[in-house]
Amino acid sequence: MESQTERAAGMTSAITGTTRGIARAAVRAELAQVAFDLFRREGFDKVTLDELASAAGVSRSTFLRYFRTKEDAVLGAFDAQGEKLAAALRERPAAEDDWTALRRAMDSVLDPYRKDPEHSLALTALVRETSSLCARRLEKQDGWRTALARSLAERSGSSGPGTLAQTVRAAAALDCLNVALDHWTASDGRADLDALLDEAFAVLAA
């Protein structure tokens, strides 16, 4: 049976791990903001990793412990967004069809755009204007597609990677998101992003 000392040690270890995780996330967010500001001022392709590290007041090796590439410094948050989207899809009511569930789950991705449209617009524009960022975004979203197809499978009672139809729906939903974001960015943020996404989904539902 576990003693009080062992339980206390376990709790201390868990708290320490949580604290370290929070601290790492805070440093990562700060480095990402420094990188983003520098990219906006100087242009993504003109800024080197050494310049990013210098602007952040850290060594190059320290910067690379948080971000392997310049692209990841901009798109690092996309990984968490993909996980959040897949979780939101799994939590949709069982009575919803796949397409409706995908659209409603997308609301979790739109939250940052609603809360801070100015920053989101600048970020989306930077990605749209930089070929390497566009490619990296699509690479990350390929992982989202896999996770979404698996979530659709789970909703249907399967533990597999998803059927062909579910995978196609997941890919189409992500295309709708990207098209809606492109139109929103082109409007300089004046268009209603939710309405654009609704319209994109409706086109494929027709």
Coordinates of N, CA and C in Angstrom, one line a residue:
M1 N 0.8 -1.2 0.0 CA 0.0 0.0 0.0 C 0.9 1.3 0.0
E2 N 0.5 2.2 -0.7 CA 1.3 3.5 -0.9 C 1.2 4.3 0.4
S3 N 2.4 4.7 0.9 CA 2.5 5.5 2.1 C 2.2 6.9 1.8
Q4 N 2.0 7.7 2.9 CA 1.7 9.1 2.8 C 2.9 9.8 2.1
T5 N 4.1 9.4 2.5 CA 5.3 10.0 2.0 C 5.4 9.7 0.5
E6 N 5.1 8.5 0.0 CA 5.1 8.2 -1.4 C 4.0 9.0 -2.2
R7 N 2.8 9.1 -1.5 CA 1.8 9.9 -2.2 C 2.2 11.4 -2.3
A8 N 2.8 11.9 -1.2 CA 3.3 13.3 -1.2 C 4.3 13.5 -2.3
A9 N 5.2 12.6 -2.4 CA 6.3 12.7 -3.4 C 5.7 12.7 -4.8
G10 N 4.7 11.8 -5.0 CA 4.0 11.7 -6.3 C 3.3 13.0 -6.7
M11 N 2.6 13.6 -5.7 CA 2.0 14.9 -5.9 C 2.9 16.0 -6.2
T12 N 4.1 16.0 -5.5 CA 5.1 17.0 -5.7 C 5.7 16.9 -7.1
S13 N 5.9 15.7 -7.5 CA 6.4 15.4 -8.9 C 5.4 15.9 -10.0
A14 N 4.2 15.6 -9.7 CA 3.1 16.0 -10.7 C 3.0 17.5 -10.8
I15 N 3.0 18.2 -9.6 CA 3.0 19.6 -9.6 C 4.2 20.3 -10.3
T16 N 5.3 19.7 -10.0 CA 6.6 20.2 -10.6 C 6.5 20.1 -12.1
G17 N 6.0 18.9 -12.6 CA 5.9 18.7 -14.0 C 4.9 19.7 -14.6
T18 N 3.8 19.9 -14.0 CA 2.8 20.9 -14.5 C 3.4 22.3 -14.5
T19 N 4.1 22.7 -13.5 CA 4.7 24.0 -13.4 C 5.7 24.2 -14.5
R20 N 6.5 23.2 -14.8 CA 7.5 23.2 -15.8 C 6.8 23.3 -17.2
G21 N 5.7 22.6 -17.4 CA 5.0 22.7 -18.6 C 4.4 24.0 -18.9
I22 N 3.8 24.7 -17.8 CA 3.3 26.0 -17.9 C 4.4 27.0 -18.3
A23 N 5.5 26.9 -17.6 CA 6.6 27.8 -17.8 C 7.1 27.6 -19.3
R24 N 7.2 26.4 -19.7 CA 7.7 26.2 -21.1 C 6.7 26.8 -22.1
A25 N 5.4 26.6 -21.8 CA 4.4 27.1 -22.8 C 4.5 28.7 -22.8
A26 N 4.8 29.3 -21.6 CA 4.9 30.7 -21.6 C 6.1 31.2 -22.4
V27 N 7.2 30.6 -22.2 CA 8.4 31.0 -22.9 C 8.2 30.8 -24.4
R28 N 7.6 29.7 -24.8 CA 7.3 29.4 -26.2 C 6.4 30.4 -26.8
A29 N 5.4 30.8 -26.1 CA 4.5 31.9 -26.6 C 5.2 33.2 -26.7
E30 N 6.1 33.5 -25.8 CA 6.9 34.8 -25.9 C 7.8 34.8 -27.1
L31 N 8.5 33.7 -27.3 CA 9.4 33.6 -28.4 C 8.6 33.7 -29.7
A32 N 7.4 33.0 -29.8 CA 6.6 33.1 -31.0 C 6.2 34.5 -31.3
Q33 N 5.8 35.3 -30.2 CA 5.4 36.6 -30.5 C 6.6 37.5 -31.0
V34 N 7.8 37.3 -30.4 CA 8.9 38.1 -30.9 C 9.2 37.7 -32.3
A35 N 9.1 36.5 -32.7 CA 9.4 36.1 -34.0 C 8.3 36.7 -35.0
F36 N 7.1 36.6 -34.6 CA 6.0 37.1 -35.4 C 6.2 38.6 -35.7
D37 N 6.5 39.4 -34.6 CA 6.7 40.8 -34.8 C 7.8 41.1 -35.7
L38 N 8.9 40.3 -35.6 CA 10.1 40.5 -36.5 C 9.8 40.2 -37.9
F39 N 9.0 39.1 -38.1 CA 8.6 38.7 -39.5 C 7.8 39.8 -40.1
R40 N 6.9 40.4 -39.3 CA 6.0 41.4 -39.9 C 6.8 42.6 -40.3
R41 N 7.8 43.0 -39.5 CA 8.6 44.2 -39.8 C 9.5 44.0 -41.0
E42 N 10.2 42.8 -40.9 CA 11.3 42.6 -41.9 C 11.0 41.7 -43.1
G43 N 9.9 40.9 -42.9 CA 9.6 39.9 -43.9 C 10.2 38.6 -43.5
F44 N 9.3 37.5 -43.7 CA 9.7 36.2 -43.2 C 11.0 35.7 -43.8
D45 N 11.1 35.8 -45.1 CA 12.3 35.2 -45.8 C 13.6 35.9 -45.4
K46 N 13.5 37.2 -45.0 CA 14.7 38.0 -44.7 C 15.3 37.8 -43.3
V47 N 14.5 37.2 -42.5 CA 14.9 37.0 -41.1 C 15.6 35.7 -40.9
T48 N 16.8 35.6 -40.3 CA 17.5 34.4 -40.0 C 17.2 33.9 -38.6
L49 N 17.5 32.6 -38.3 CA 17.3 32.1 -37.0 C 18.2 32.8 -36.0
D50 N 19.4 33.2 -36.4 CA 20.3 34.0 -35.5 C 19.7 35.3 -35.1
E51 N 19.0 35.9 -36.1 CA 18.4 37.2 -35.8 C 17.2 37.0 -34.9
L52 N 16.4 35.9 -35.1 CA 15.3 35.7 -34.2 C 15.8 35.5 -32.7
A53 N 16.8 34.7 -32.6 CA 17.4 34.4 -31.2 C 17.9 35.7 -30.6
S54 N 18.6 36.5 -31.4 CA 19.1 37.8 -30.9 C 17.9 38.7 -30.4
A55 N 16.9 38.8 -31.2 CA 15.8 39.6 -30.9 C 15.1 39.2 -29.6
A56 N 15.1 37.9 -29.4 CA 14.4 37.3 -28.2 C 15.3 37.3 -27.0
G57 N 16.6 37.6 -27.2 CA 17.5 37.6 -26.1 C 17.9 36.2 -25.6
V58 N 17.9 35.3 -26.5 CA 18.4 33.9 -26.2 C 19.4 33.4 -27.2
S59 N 20.0 32.3 -26.9 CA 21.0 31.7 -27.9 C 20.2 31.0 -29.0
R60 N 20.9 30.8 -30.1 CA 20.3 30.0 -31.2 C 19.8 28.6 -30.7
S61 N 20.7 28.0 -30.0 CA 20.3 26.6 -29.5 C 19.1 26.6 -28.6
T62 N 19.0 27.7 -27.8 CA 17.8 27.8 -26.9 C 16.5 28.0 -27.8
F63 N 16.6 28.8 -28.8 CA 15.5 29.1 -29.6 C 15.1 27.8 -30.3
L64 N 16.1 27.0 -30.8 CA 15.8 25.7 -31.5 C 15.2 24.7 -30.6
R65 N 15.4 24.8 -29.3 CA 14.8 23.8 -28.4 C 13.3 24.0 -28.3
Y66 N 12.8 25.2 -28.7 CA 11.4 25.5 -28.7 C 10.8 25.4 -30.0
F67 N 11.5 25.8 -31.1 CA 11.0 25.7 -32.4 C 12.1 25.2 -33.3
R68 N 11.8 24.1 -34.1 CA 12.9 23.5 -34.9 C 13.1 24.4 -36.2
T69 N 12.1 25.1 -36.6 CA 12.3 25.9 -37.8 C 11.6 27.3 -37.6
K70 N 11.9 28.2 -38.6 CA 11.2 29.5 -38.5 C 9.7 29.3 -38.7
E71 N 9.3 28.3 -39.6 CA 7.9 28.1 -39.9 C 7.2 27.6 -38.6
D72 N 7.8 26.8 -37.8 CA 7.2 26.3 -36.6 C 7.0 27.5 -35.6
A73 N 7.8 28.5 -35.6 CA 7.7 29.6 -34.7 C 6.4 30.4 -35.0
V74 N 5.9 30.3 -36.3 CA 4.7 31.0 -36.7 C 3.5 30.0 -36.5
L75 N 3.7 28.8 -36.8 CA 2.6 27.8 -36.9 C 2.5 26.8 -35.7
G76 N 3.3 27.1 -34.7 CA 3.4 26.1 -33.6 C 2.0 25.9 -33.0
A77 N 1.2 26.9 -32.9 CA -0.1 26.8 -32.3 C -1.1 26.0 -33.1
F78 N -0.7 25.7 -34.4 CA -1.6 24.9 -35.2 C -1.8 23.5 -34.7
D79 N -0.7 22.9 -34.1 CA -0.8 21.6 -33.6 C -1.9 21.5 -32.5
A80 N -1.9 22.4 -31.6 CA -3.0 22.4 -30.5 C -4.4 22.6 -31.1
Q81 N -4.4 23.5 -32.2 CA -5.7 23.7 -32.8 C -6.3 22.4 -33.4
G82 N -5.4 21.6 -34.1 CA -5.8 20.4 -34.6 C -6.4 19.4 -33.6
E83 N -5.7 19.3 -32.5 CA -6.1 18.5 -31.4 C -7.5 18.9 -30.8
K84 N -7.6 20.3 -30.7 CA -8.8 20.8 -30.2 C -10.0 20.6 -31.1
L85 N -9.7 20.7 -32.4 CA -10.8 20.5 -33.4 C -11.2 19.0 -33.4
A86 N -10.3 18.1 -33.3 CA -10.7 16.7 -33.3 C -11.5 16.3 -32.0
A87 N -11.1 16.9 -30.9 CA -11.8 16.7 -29.7 C -13.2 17.3 -29.7
A88 N -13.3 18.5 -30.3 CA -14.7 19.1 -30.5 C -15.6 18.2 -31.4
L89 N -15.0 17.6 -32.4 CA -15.8 16.8 -33.3 C -16.3 15.5 -32.6
R90 N -15.4 14.9 -31.8 CA -15.8 13.7 -31.0 C -17.0 14.0 -30.0
E91 N -17.0 15.3 -29.6 CA -18.0 15.7 -28.6 C -19.4 16.1 -29.2
R92 N -19.4 16.2 -30.5 CA -20.7 16.6 -31.1 C -21.8 15.6 -30.9
P93 N -23.1 16.0 -30.8 CA -24.1 15.0 -30.6 C -24.2 13.9 -31.6
A94 N -24.4 12.7 -31.1 CA -24.4 11.5 -32.0 C -25.5 11.6 -33.1
A95 N -26.5 12.4 -32.9 CA -27.6 12.5 -33.8 C -27.2 13.4 -35.0
E96 N -26.2 14.1 -34.9 CA -25.7 15.0 -36.0 C -25.1 14.2 -37.1
D97 N -25.4 14.5 -38.4 CA -24.6 13.9 -39.5 C -23.2 14.4 -39.5
D98 N -22.3 13.7 -40.2 CA -20.9 14.0 -40.2 C -20.6 15.4 -40.6
W99 N -21.3 15.9 -41.7 CA -21.0 17.2 -42.3 C -21.4 18.3 -41.3
T100 N -22.6 18.2 -40.7 CA -23.0 19.1 -39.7 C -22.1 19.2 -38.5
A101 N -21.7 18.0 -38.0 CA -20.8 17.9 -36.9 C -19.4 18.5 -37.2
L102 N -18.9 18.3 -38.4 CA -17.7 18.9 -38.8 C -17.8 20.5 -38.8
R103 N -18.9 21.0 -39.3 CA -19.0 22.4 -39.4 C -19.1 23.0 -37.9
R104 N -19.9 22.4 -37.1 CA -20.0 22.9 -35.7 C -18.7 22.8 -34.9
A105 N -17.9 21.7 -35.2 CA -16.6 21.5 -34.5 C -15.7 22.6 -35.0
M106 N -15.8 23.1 -36.2 CA -14.9 24.2 -36.7 C -15.1 25.5 -35.9
D107 N -16.1 25.6 -35.1 CA -16.3 26.8 -34.3 C -15.1 26.9 -33.3
S108 N -14.5 25.8 -32.9 CA -13.4 25.8 -32.0 C -12.2 26.4 -32.6
V109 N -12.0 26.3 -33.9 CA -10.9 26.8 -34.7 C -11.1 28.3 -34.9
L110 N -12.4 28.7 -35.0 CA -12.7 30.2 -35.2 C -12.6 31.0 -34.0
D111 N -12.5 30.4 -32.8 CA -12.5 31.2 -31.6 C -11.4 32.3 -31.6
P112 N -10.1 31.9 -31.9 CA -9.1 33.0 -31.9 C -9.3 34.1 -32.8
Y113 N -10.0 33.8 -34.0 CA -10.3 34.9 -35.0 C -11.4 35.8 -34.4
R114 N -12.3 35.3 -33.6 CA -13.3 36.1 -33.0 C -12.7 37.0 -31.9
K115 N -11.9 36.4 -31.1 CA -11.4 37.0 -29.9 C -10.3 38.1 -30.2
D116 N -9.5 37.8 -31.2 CA -8.4 38.8 -31.6 C -8.3 38.8 -33.1
P117 N -9.3 39.5 -33.8 CA -9.3 39.5 -35.2 C -8.1 40.2 -35.8
E118 N -7.6 41.2 -35.2 CA -6.4 42.0 -35.7 C -5.2 41.1 -35.8
H119 N -4.9 40.4 -34.7 CA -3.7 39.5 -34.7 C -3.9 38.4 -35.7
S120 N -5.1 37.8 -35.7 CA -5.4 36.7 -36.5 C -5.3 37.0 -38.0
L121 N -5.8 38.2 -38.3 CA -5.7 38.7 -39.7 C -4.2 38.8 -40.2
A122 N -3.4 39.4 -39.3 CA -2.0 39.6 -39.6 C -1.3 38.3 -39.8
L123 N -1.6 37.3 -38.9 CA -1.0 36.0 -39.0 C -1.5 35.3 -40.3
T124 N -2.8 35.3 -40.6 CA -3.3 34.7 -41.8 C -2.7 35.3 -43.0
A125 N -2.5 36.6 -43.0 CA -1.9 37.3 -44.2 C -0.5 36.9 -44.4
L126 N 0.3 36.8 -43.2 CA 1.7 36.4 -43.3 C 1.8 35.0 -43.9
V127 N 1.0 34.1 -43.5 CA 1.0 32.7 -44.0 C 0.6 32.7 -45.4
R128 N -0.4 33.4 -45.8 CA -0.9 33.4 -47.2 C 0.2 34.0 -48.1
E129 N 1.0 34.9 -47.7 CA 2.0 35.6 -48.5 C 3.3 34.9 -48.6
T130 N 3.5 33.8 -47.8 CA 4.8 33.2 -47.7 C 4.7 31.7 -48.1
S131 N 5.3 31.4 -49.2 CA 5.1 30.0 -49.7 C 5.5 28.9 -48.8
S132 N 6.6 29.1 -48.0 CA 7.1 28.1 -47.1 C 6.1 27.9 -45.9
L133 N 5.5 29.0 -45.5 CA 4.5 28.9 -44.5 C 3.2 28.2 -45.0
C134 N 2.8 28.5 -46.2 CA 1.6 27.8 -46.8 C 1.9 26.3 -46.9
A135 N 3.1 25.9 -47.3 CA 3.4 24.5 -47.4 C 3.4 23.9 -46.0
R136 N 3.9 24.5 -45.0 CA 4.0 24.0 -43.7 C 2.6 23.9 -43.1
R137 N 1.8 24.9 -43.4 CA 0.4 24.8 -42.8 C -0.4 23.6 -43.4
L138 N -0.2 23.4 -44.7 CA -0.9 22.3 -45.3 C -0.3 20.9 -44.8
E139 N 0.9 20.9 -44.5 CA 1.5 19.7 -43.9 C 0.9 19.4 -42.6
K140 N 0.8 20.4 -41.8 CA 0.2 20.3 -40.4 C -1.3 19.9 -40.6
Q141 N -2.0 20.5 -41.5 CA -3.4 20.2 -41.7 C -3.6 18.8 -42.2
D142 N -2.6 18.2 -42.8 CA -2.7 16.8 -43.2 C -2.9 15.9 -42.0
G143 N -2.2 16.3 -40.9 CA -2.4 15.6 -39.7 C -3.7 15.8 -39.1
W144 N -4.3 17.0 -39.2 CA -5.6 17.3 -38.8 C -6.6 16.4 -39.5
R145 N -6.4 16.2 -40.8 CA -7.3 15.4 -41.6 C -7.4 14.0 -41.1
T146 N -6.2 13.4 -40.8 CA -6.2 12.1 -40.2 C -6.9 12.0 -38.9
A147 N -6.7 13.0 -38.0 CA -7.3 13.1 -36.7 C -8.9 13.2 -36.8
L148 N -9.3 14.1 -37.8 CA -10.7 14.3 -38.0 C -11.4 13.0 -38.5
A149 N -10.8 12.3 -39.4 CA -11.3 11.1 -39.9 C -11.5 10.1 -38.8
R150 N -10.5 10.0 -37.9 CA -10.5 9.1 -36.8 C -11.7 9.5 -35.9
S151 N -11.8 10.8 -35.6 CA -12.9 11.2 -34.8 C -14.3 10.9 -35.4
L152 N -14.4 11.0 -36.7 CA -15.7 10.6 -37.3 C -15.9 9.1 -37.1
A153 N -14.9 8.3 -37.2 CA -15.0 6.9 -37.1 C -15.5 6.6 -35.6
E154 N -14.9 7.3 -34.7 CA -15.3 7.1 -33.3 C -16.7 7.4 -33.0
R155 N -17.2 8.5 -33.7 CA -18.6 8.9 -33.5 C -19.5 7.8 -34.1
S156 N -19.0 7.0 -35.1 CA -19.9 6.0 -35.7 C -19.7 4.6 -35.0
G157 N -18.9 4.6 -33.9 CA -18.7 3.4 -33.1 C -17.5 2.5 -33.6
S158 N -16.6 3.1 -34.4 CA -15.5 2.3 -34.9 C -14.2 2.9 -34.2
S159 N -13.2 2.0 -34.1 CA -11.9 2.5 -33.5 C -10.8 2.6 -34.6
G160 N -11.2 2.5 -35.8 CA -10.3 2.5 -36.9 C -9.9 3.9 -37.4
P161 N -9.2 4.0 -38.5 CA -8.7 5.4 -38.9 C -9.8 6.1 -39.7
G162 N -10.9 5.5 -39.9 CA -12.0 6.2 -40.7 C -12.1 5.6 -42.1
T163 N -13.3 5.6 -42.6 CA -13.6 5.1 -43.9 C -13.1 6.1 -45.0
L164 N -13.1 5.7 -46.2 CA -12.8 6.6 -47.3 C -13.7 7.8 -47.3
A165 N -15.0 7.5 -47.1 CA -16.0 8.6 -47.1 C -15.7 9.6 -46.0
Q166 N -15.4 9.1 -44.8 CA -15.1 10.0 -43.7 C -13.8 10.8 -43.9
T167 N -12.8 10.1 -44.5 CA -11.6 10.8 -44.8 C -11.8 12.0 -45.8
V168 N -12.6 11.7 -46.8 CA -13.0 12.7 -47.8 C -13.7 13.9 -47.2
R169 N -14.7 13.6 -46.3 CA -15.4 14.7 -45.6 C -14.5 15.5 -44.8
A170 N -13.5 14.9 -44.1 CA -12.6 15.6 -43.2 C -11.7 16.5 -44.1
A171 N -11.2 16.0 -45.2 CA -10.4 16.8 -46.1 C -11.2 18.0 -46.7
A172 N -12.5 17.7 -47.1 CA -13.3 18.7 -47.7 C -13.6 19.8 -46.6
A173 N -13.8 19.4 -45.4 CA -14.1 20.4 -44.3 C -12.9 21.4 -44.2
L174 N -11.7 20.8 -44.2 CA -10.5 21.6 -44.1 C -10.3 22.6 -45.3
D175 N -10.6 22.1 -46.5 CA -10.6 22.9 -47.6 C -11.6 24.1 -47.5
C176 N -12.8 23.8 -47.0 CA -13.7 24.9 -46.7 C -13.2 25.9 -45.8
L177 N -12.5 25.5 -44.7 CA -11.9 26.4 -43.8 C -10.9 27.3 -44.4
N178 N -10.0 26.7 -45.2 CA -8.9 27.4 -45.9 C -9.5 28.4 -46.9
V179 N -10.5 28.0 -47.6 CA -11.1 28.9 -48.6 C -11.8 30.1 -47.9
A180 N -12.5 29.8 -46.8 CA -13.2 30.9 -46.0 C -12.1 31.8 -45.5
L181 N -11.0 31.3 -45.0 CA -10.0 32.2 -44.4 C -9.3 33.0 -45.5
D182 N -9.2 32.5 -46.7 CA -8.6 33.2 -47.8 C -9.5 34.4 -48.2
H183 N -10.8 34.2 -48.2 CA -11.7 35.2 -48.6 C -11.8 36.3 -47.4
W184 N -11.8 35.8 -46.2 CA -11.8 36.7 -45.1 C -10.5 37.6 -45.1
T185 N -9.4 37.0 -45.4 CA -8.1 37.8 -45.4 C -8.2 38.8 -46.6
A186 N -8.7 38.3 -47.7 CA -8.8 39.2 -48.9 C -9.7 40.4 -48.6
S187 N -10.7 40.2 -47.7 CA -11.6 41.3 -47.4 C -11.0 42.2 -46.3
D188 N -9.7 41.9 -45.9 CA -9.1 42.7 -44.8 C -9.9 42.5 -43.5
G189 N -10.5 41.4 -43.3 CA -11.2 41.1 -42.1 C -12.6 41.7 -42.0
R190 N -13.0 42.3 -43.0 CA -14.3 42.9 -43.0 C -15.5 42.0 -43.1
A191 N -15.3 40.9 -43.9 CA -16.3 39.9 -44.1 C -16.5 39.1 -42.8
D192 N -17.7 38.5 -42.7 CA -18.1 37.7 -41.6 C -17.5 36.3 -41.8
L193 N -16.5 35.9 -41.0 CA -15.8 34.6 -41.2 C -16.8 33.4 -41.0
D194 N -17.6 33.5 -40.0 CA -18.6 32.5 -39.7 C -19.5 32.3 -40.9
A195 N -20.0 33.4 -41.5 CA -20.8 33.3 -42.7 C -20.1 32.7 -43.9
L196 N -18.8 33.1 -44.0 CA -18.1 32.5 -45.1 C -17.9 31.0 -45.0
L197 N -17.6 30.6 -43.8 CA -17.5 29.1 -43.6 C -18.8 28.4 -43.8
D198 N -19.9 29.0 -43.3 CA -21.2 28.4 -43.5 C -21.5 28.3 -45.0
E199 N -21.2 29.3 -45.8 CA -21.4 29.3 -47.2 C -20.6 28.2 -47.9
A200 N -19.3 28.1 -47.5 CA -18.5 27.1 -48.1 C -19.0 25.7 -47.8
F201 N -19.4 25.4 -46.6 CA -20.0 24.1 -46.3 C -21.3 23.9 -47.1
A202 N -22.1 24.9 -47.2 CA -23.4 24.8 -47.9 C -23.2 24.4 -49.4
V203 N -22.1 25.0 -50.0 CA -21.9 24.7 -51.4 C -21.7 23.2 -51.6
L204 N -20.9 22.5 -50.7 CA -20.6 21.1 -50.8 C -21.8 20.2 -50.3
A205 N -22.7 20.8 -49.5 CA -23.8 20.1 -49.0 C -24.9 20.1 -50.1
A206 N -24.9 21.0 -51.0 CA -26.0 21.1 -52.0 C -26.0 19.9 -52.9

